[in-house]
MMTF fields as JSON, N, C-alpha, C and O atoms, coordinates in Angstrom:
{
  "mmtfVersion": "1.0.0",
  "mmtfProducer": "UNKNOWN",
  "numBonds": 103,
  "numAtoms": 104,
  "numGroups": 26,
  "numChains": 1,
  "numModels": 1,
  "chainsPerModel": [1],
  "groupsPerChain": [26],
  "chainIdList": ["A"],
  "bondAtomList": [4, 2, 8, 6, 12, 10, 16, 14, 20, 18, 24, 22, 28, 26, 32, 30, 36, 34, 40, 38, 44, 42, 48, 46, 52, 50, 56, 54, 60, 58, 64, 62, 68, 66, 72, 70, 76, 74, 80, 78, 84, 82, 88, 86, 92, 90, 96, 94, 100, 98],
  "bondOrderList": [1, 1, 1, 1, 1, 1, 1, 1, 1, 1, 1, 1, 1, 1, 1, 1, 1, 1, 1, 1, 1, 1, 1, 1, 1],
  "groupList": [{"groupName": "UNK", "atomNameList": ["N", "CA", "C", "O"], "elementList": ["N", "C", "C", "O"], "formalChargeList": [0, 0, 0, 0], "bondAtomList": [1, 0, 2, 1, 3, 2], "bondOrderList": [1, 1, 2], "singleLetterCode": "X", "chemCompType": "L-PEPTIDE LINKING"}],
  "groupTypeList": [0, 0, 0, 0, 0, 0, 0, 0, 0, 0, 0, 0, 0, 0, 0, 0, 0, 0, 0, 0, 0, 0, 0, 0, 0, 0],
  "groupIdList": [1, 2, 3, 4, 5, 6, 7, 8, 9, 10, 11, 12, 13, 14, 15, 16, 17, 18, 19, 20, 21, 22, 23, 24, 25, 26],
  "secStructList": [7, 2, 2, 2, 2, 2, 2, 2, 2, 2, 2, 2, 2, 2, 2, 2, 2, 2, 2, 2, 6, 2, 2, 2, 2, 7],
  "xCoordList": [-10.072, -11.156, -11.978, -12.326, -12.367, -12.81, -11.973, -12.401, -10.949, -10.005, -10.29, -10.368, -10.387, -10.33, -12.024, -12.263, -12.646, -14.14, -14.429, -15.024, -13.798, -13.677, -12.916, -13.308, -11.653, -11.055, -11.149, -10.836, -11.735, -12.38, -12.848, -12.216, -14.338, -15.014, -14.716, -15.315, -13.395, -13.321, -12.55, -12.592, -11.455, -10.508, -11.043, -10.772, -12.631, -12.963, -13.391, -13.152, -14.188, -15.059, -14.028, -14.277, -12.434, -12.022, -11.691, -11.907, -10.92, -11.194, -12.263, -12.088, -13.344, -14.707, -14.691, -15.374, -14.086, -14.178, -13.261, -13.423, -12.413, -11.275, -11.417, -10.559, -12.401, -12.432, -13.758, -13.85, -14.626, -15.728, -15.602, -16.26, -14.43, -13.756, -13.277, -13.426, -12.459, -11.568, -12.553, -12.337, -13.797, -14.916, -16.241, -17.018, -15.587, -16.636, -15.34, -15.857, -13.948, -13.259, -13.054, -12.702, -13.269, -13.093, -14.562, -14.806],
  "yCoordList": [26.866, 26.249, 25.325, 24.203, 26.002, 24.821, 23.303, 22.152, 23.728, 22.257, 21.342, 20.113, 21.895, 21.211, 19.973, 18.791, 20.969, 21.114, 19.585, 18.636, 19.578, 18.869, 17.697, 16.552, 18.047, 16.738, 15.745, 14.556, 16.557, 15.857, 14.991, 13.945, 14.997, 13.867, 12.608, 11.597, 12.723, 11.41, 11.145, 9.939, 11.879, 11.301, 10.666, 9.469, 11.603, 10.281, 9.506, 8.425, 9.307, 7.893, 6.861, 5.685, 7.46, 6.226, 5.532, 4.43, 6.892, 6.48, 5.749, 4.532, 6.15, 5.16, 3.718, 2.761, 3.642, 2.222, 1.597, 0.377, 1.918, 1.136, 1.197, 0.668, 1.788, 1.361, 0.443, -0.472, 0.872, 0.074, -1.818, -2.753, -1.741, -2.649, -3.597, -4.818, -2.557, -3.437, -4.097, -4.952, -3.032, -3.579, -5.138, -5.748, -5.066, -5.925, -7.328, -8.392, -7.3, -8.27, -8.675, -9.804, -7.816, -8.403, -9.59, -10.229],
  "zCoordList": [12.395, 13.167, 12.258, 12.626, 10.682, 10.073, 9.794, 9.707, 9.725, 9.545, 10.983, 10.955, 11.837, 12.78, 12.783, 13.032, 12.425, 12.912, 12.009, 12.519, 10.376, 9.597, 9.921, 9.694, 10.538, 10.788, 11.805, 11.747, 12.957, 13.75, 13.68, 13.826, 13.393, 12.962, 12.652, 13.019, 11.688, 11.254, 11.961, 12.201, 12.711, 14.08, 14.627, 14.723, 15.556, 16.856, 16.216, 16.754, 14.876, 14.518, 14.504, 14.771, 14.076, 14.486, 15.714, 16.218, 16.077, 18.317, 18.416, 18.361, 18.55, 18.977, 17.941, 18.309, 16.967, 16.767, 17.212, 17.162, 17.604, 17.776, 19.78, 20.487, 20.242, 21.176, 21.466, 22.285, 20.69, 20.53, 20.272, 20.729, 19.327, 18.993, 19.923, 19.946, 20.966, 22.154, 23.672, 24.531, 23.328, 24.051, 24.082, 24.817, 22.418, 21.709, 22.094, 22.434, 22.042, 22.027, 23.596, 23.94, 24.323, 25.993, 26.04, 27.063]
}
């Protein structure tokens, strides 16, 4: 559960940029 808890984080920050990203380019 800590691995997860840890790896998370930096998973979605990249999800959210890379959708943040595709939002900023429309």
């Amino acid at each position: 559960m800590r691995f997860y808890t840890i790896k998370l984080p930096r998973f979605l920050g990249e999800i959210v940029k890379a959708i943040l990203n595709a939002f900023h380019k429309d």
